[in-house]
Coordinates of C-alpha atoms in Angstrom, one line a residue:
X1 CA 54.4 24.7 89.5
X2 CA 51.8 26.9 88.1
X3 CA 48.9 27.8 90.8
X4 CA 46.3 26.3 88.2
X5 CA 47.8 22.8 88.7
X6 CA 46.5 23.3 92.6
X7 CA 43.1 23.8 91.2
X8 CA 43.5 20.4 89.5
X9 CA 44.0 18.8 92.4
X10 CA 40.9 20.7 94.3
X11 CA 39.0 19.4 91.5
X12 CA 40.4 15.8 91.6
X13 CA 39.4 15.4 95.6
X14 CA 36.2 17.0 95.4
X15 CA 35.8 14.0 92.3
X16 CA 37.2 11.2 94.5
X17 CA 35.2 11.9 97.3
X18 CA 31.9 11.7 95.2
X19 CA 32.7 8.4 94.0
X20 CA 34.4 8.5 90.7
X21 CA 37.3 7.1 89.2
X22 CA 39.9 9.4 88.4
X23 CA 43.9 9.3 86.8
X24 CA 46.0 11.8 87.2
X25 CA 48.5 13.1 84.5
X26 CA 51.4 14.7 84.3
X27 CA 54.2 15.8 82.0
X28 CA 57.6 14.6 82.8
X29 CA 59.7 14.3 79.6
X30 CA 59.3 17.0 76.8
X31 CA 61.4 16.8 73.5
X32 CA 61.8 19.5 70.9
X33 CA 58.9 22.0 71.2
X34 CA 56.3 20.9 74.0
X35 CA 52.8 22.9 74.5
X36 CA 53.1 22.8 78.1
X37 CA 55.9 22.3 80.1
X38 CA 57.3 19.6 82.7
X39 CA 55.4 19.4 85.7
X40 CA 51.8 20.4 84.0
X41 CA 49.0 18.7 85.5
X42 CA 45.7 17.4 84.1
X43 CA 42.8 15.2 85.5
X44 CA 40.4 12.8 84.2
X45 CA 37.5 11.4 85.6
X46 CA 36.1 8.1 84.9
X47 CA 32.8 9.8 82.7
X48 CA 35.5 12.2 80.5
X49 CA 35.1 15.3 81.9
X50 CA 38.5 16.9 82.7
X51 CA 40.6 19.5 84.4
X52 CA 44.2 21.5 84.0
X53 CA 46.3 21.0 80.6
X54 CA 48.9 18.6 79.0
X55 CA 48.6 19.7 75.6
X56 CA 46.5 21.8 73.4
X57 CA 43.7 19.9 73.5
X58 CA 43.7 17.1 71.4
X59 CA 46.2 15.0 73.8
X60 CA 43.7 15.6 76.3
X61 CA 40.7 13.9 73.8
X62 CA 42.7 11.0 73.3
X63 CA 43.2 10.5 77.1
X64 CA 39.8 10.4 77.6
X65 CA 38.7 8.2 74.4
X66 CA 41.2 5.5 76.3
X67 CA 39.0 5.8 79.3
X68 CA 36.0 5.9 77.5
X69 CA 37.4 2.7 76.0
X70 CA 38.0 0.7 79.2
X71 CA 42.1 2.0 79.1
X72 CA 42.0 2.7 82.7
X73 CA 45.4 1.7 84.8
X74 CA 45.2 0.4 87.8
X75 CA 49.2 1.0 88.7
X76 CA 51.6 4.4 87.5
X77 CA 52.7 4.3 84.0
X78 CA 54.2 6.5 81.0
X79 CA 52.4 6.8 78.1
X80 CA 53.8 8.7 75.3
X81 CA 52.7 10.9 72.3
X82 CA 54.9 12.8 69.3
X83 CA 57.1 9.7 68.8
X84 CA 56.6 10.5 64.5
X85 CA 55.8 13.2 63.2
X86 CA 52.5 11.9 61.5
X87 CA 51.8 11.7 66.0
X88 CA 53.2 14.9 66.4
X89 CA 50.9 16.3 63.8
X90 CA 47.7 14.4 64.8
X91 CA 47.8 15.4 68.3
X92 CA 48.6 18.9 67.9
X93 CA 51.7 19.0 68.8
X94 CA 54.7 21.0 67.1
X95 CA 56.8 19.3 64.4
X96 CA 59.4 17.8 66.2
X97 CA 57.6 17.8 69.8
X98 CA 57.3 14.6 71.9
X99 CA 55.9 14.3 75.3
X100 CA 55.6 11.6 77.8
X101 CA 52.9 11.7 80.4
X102 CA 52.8 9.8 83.8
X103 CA 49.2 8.2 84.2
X104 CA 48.5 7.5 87.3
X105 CA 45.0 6.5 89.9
X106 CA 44.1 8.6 92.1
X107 CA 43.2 5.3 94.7
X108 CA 43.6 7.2 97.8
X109 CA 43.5 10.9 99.0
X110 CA 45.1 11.3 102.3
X111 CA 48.6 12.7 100.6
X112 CA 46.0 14.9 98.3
X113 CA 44.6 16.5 101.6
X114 CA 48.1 16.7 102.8
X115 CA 49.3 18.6 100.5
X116 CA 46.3 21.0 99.4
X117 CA 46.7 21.8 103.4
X118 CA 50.1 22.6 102.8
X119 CA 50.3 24.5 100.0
X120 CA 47.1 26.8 101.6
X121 CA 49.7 27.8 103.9
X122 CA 51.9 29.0 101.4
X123 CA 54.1 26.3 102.0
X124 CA 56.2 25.0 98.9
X125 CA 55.5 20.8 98.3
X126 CA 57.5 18.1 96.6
X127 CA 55.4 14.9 96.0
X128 CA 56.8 12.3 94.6
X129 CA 55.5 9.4 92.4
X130 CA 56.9 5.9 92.4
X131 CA 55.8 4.1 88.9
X132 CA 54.7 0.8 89.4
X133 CA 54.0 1.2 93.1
X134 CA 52.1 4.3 92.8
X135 CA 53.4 5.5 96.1
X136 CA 53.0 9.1 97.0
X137 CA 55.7 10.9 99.3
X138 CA 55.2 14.6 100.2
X139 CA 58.3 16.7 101.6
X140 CA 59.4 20.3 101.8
X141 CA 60.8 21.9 99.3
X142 CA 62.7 25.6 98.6
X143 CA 62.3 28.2 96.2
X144 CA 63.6 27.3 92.9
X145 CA 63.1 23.3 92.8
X146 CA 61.9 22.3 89.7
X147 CA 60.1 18.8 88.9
X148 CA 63.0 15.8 87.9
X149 CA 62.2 12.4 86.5
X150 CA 65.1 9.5 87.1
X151 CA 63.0 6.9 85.2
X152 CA 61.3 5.1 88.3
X153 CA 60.1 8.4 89.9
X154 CA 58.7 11.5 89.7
X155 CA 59.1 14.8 91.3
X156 CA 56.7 17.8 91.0
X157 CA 56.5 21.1 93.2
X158 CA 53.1 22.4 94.3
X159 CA 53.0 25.9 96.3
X160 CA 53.8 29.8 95.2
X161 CA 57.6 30.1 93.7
X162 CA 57.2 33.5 93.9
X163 CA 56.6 36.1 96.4
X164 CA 55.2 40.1 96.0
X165 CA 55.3 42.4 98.7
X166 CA 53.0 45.0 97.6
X167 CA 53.7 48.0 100.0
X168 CA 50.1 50.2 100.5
X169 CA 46.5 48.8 100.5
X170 CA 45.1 51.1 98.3
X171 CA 42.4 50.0 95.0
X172 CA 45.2 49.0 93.4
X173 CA 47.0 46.8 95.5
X174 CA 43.6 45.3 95.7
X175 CA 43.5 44.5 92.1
X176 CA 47.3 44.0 91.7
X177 CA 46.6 41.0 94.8
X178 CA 43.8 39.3 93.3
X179 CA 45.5 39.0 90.0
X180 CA 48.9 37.9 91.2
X181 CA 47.8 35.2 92.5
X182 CA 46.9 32.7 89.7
X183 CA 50.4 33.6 88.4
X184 CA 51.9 31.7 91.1
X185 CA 52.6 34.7 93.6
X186 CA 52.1 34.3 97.3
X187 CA 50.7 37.7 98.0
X188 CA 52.1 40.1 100.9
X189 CA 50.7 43.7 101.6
X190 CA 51.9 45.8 104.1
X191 CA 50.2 49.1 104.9
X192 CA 50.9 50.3 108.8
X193 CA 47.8 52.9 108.1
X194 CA 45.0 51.6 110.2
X195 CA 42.5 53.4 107.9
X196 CA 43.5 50.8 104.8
X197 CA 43.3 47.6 106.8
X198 CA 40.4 47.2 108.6
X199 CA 38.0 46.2 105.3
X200 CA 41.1 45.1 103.9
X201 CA 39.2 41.5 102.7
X202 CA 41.0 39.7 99.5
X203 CA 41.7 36.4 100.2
X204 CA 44.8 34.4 100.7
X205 CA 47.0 37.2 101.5
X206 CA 49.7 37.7 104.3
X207 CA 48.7 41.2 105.4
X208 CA 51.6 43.2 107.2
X209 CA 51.1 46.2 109.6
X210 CA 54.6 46.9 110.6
X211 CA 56.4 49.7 109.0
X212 CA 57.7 48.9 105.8
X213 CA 61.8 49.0 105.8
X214 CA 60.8 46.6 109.1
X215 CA 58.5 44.2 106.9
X216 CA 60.9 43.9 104.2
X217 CA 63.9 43.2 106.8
X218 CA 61.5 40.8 108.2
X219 CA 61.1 39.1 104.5
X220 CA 64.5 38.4 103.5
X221 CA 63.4 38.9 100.2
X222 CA 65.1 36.4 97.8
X223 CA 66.0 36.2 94.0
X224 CA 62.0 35.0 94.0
X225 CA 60.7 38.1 95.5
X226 CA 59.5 41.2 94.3
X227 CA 58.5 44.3 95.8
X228 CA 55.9 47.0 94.7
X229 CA 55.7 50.4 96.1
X230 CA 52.1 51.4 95.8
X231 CA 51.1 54.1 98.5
X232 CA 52.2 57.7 96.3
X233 CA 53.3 58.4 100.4
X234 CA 57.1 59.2 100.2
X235 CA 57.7 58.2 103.5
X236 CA 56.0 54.8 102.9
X237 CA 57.2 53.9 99.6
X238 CA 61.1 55.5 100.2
X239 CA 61.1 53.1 103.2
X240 CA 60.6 50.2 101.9
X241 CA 62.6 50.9 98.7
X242 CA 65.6 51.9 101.0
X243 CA 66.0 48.1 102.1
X244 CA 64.5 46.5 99.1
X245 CA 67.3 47.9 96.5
X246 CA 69.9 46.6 98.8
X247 CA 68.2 43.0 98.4
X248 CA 68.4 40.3 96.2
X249 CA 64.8 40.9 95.1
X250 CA 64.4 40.1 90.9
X251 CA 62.4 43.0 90.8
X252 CA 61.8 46.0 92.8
X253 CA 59.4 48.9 91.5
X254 CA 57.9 51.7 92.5
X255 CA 54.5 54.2 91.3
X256 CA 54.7 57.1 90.2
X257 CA 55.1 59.9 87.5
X258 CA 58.4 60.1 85.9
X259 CA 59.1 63.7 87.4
X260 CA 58.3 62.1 91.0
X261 CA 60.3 59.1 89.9
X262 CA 63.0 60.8 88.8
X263 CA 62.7 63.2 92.5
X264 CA 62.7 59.8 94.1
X265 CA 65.9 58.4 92.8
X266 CA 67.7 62.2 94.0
X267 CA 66.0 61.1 97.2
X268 CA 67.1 57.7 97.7
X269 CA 70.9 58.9 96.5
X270 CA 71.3 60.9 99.8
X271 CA 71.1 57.6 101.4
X272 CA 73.6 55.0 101.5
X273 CA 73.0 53.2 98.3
X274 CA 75.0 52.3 95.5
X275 CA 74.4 53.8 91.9
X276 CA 73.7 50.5 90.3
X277 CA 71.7 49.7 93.6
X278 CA 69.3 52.8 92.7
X279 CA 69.4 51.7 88.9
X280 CA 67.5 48.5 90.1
X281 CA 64.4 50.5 90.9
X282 CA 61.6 50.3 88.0
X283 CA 59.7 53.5 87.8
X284 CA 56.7 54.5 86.7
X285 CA 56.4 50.6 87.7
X286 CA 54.4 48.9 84.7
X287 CA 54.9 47.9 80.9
X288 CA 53.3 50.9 79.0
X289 CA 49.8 50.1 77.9
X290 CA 48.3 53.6 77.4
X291 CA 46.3 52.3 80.6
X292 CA 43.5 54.5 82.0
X293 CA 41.7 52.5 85.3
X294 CA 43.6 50.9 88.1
X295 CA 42.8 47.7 86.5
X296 CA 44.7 48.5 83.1
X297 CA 47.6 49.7 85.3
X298 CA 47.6 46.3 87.3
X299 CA 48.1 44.3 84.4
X300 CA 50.9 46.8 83.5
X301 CA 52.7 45.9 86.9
X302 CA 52.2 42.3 86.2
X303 CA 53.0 42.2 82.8
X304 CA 56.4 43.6 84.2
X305 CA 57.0 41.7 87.0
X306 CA 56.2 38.5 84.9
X307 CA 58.5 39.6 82.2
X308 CA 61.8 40.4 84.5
X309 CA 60.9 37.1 86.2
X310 CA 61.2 35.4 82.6
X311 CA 64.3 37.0 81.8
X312 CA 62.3 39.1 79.0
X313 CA 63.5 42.4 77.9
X314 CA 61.2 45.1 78.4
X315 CA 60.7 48.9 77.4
X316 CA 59.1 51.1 79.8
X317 CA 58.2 54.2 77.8
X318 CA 57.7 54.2 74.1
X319 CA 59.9 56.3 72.2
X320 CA 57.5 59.0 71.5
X321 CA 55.6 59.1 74.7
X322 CA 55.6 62.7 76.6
X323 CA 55.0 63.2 80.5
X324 CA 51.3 64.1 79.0
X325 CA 50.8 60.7 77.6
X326 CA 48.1 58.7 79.4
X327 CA 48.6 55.4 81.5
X328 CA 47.2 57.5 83.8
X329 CA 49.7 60.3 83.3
X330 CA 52.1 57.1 83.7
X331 CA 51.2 56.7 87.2
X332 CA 50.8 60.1 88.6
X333 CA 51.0 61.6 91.0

């Protein structure tokens, strides 16, 4: 589920404790083309205001006209919207597009505590809905589950999918950290440098000081993992690539210019790795932007990482680009 959704929930409790009503809604049916998909997660308090996403807006104003109105369940239920395509058009939705939403109270919040506990340990959640009853189960979960609907109950995940091993704790990691993870990411740095992790303060990340070939052993990285080299220190980076290309890790990249990328593959060939093993690596790391500040180049990495992870083609040097073009020399040194 998308981190966001957690927000949701934050926003539900802190609601719920101050008194209010509030229903809970999720999507668990889509037809044709939906706006968001299974799984998305939206709350509404008893005065109208609202949090998270079920549509592109205008699903959500009817949700909170019913409240308005006195439409306020007392038990879980499906409501549905799309069913013609007069609804489809009136709510926003795309010609053809149908969704059906579980309503349910928020009554009590000892599963909602449960669970935000969990997932702030980077733990991955299943909570399951019972309509009618309203009963709320939590249980673990891997990698890879996805939310299911049987007709009686519901089934969403809550916790990071995905993991990034971002080797170094330079600027960028910093930025590459912070943005990760609202994209669903649970964040790991590793950096055995003492200088680099002492200050090192952004939140909700696993820090690692071992050396890197050990942390990435350590990981078992996954086909949910993916794993950044970020330090410009051969002896770092190489490390941690050596064991990382011989995983099953979606994406494995690594920064740099082309001429050192190109010096790093003759590097990591006098090792024992495959040709299509060294093929894996992504370098210079990043979708080209023409980006100039450590910030630009972030969203580059991301942009890339996201894109692999949807199964999206990507190009990693325009056509006419030269070693001279900027992206900040394409990641020198």
């Amino acid at each position: 589920m998308d981190a966001l959704d957690l927000a949701v929930l934050q926003r539900a409790r802190c609601w719920h404790e101050d008194g209010h009503a509030v229903w809970l809604v999720s999507v668990v049916e889509t037809w044709g083309s939906a706006p968001r998909p299974v799984g998305s997660l939206l709350a509404v308090r008893d005065d109208g205001a609202v949090a998270g996403s079920v549509s592109g807006g205008c699903v959500e104003d009817d949700l909170v006209r019913r409240v308005s109105q006195g439409e306020r369940p007392s038990a879980a239920g499906l409501v549905c919207y799309g069913v013609s395509k007069e609804e489809a058009s009136r709510f926003g939705l795309p010609c053809g597009g149908t969704l059906r939403l579980l309503v349910e109270p928020l009554l009590v919040s000892t599963w909602l505590e449960d669970l935000l506990q969990r997932a702030s340990r980077h733990e991955l959640v299943a909570r399951t809905v019972e309509l009618g009853t309203g009963t709320v189960t939590l249980a673990a979960t891997q990698r890879g589950a996805r939310p299911t609907f049987d007709g009686e109950r519901f089934t969403s995940i809550f916790g990071p999918q995905w993991r990034l091993l971002l080797i170094g704790a330079g600027q960028l990691s910093r930025i590459v950290a912070q943005m990760a993870q609202p994209l669903g990411f649970s964040v790991h740095v590793c950096d055995p440098r003492s200088e680099y992790h002492v200050d090192w303060d952004v939140a909700h990340v696993h820090f690692e000081v071992g050396m890197p070939d050990e942390v990435v052993l350590t990981m078992e990285p996954d086909a949910h993992t993916a794993i950044v080299a970020l330090t410009h220190d051969p002896k770092l980076d190489d490390m941690a690539l050596l064991e990382a290309l011989k995983s099953p890790a979606f994406y494995v990249g690594a920064l740099g210019s082309r001429r050192n990328t190109h010096k790093r593959r003759e590097r990591l060939a006098l090792f024992d790795l495959a040709d299509e093993e060294i093929q894996r690596l992504h370098g210079p790391v990043g979708i080209y932007l023409g980006s100039r500040t450590p910030a630009e180049i972030a969203i580059s990495i991301l942009a890339e990482i996201v894109a692999v992870k949807n199964g999206v083609p990507v190009v990693q040097v325009p056509p006419a680009c030269s070693e001279e073009t900027p992206e900040a020399a394409r990641h020198a040194p």
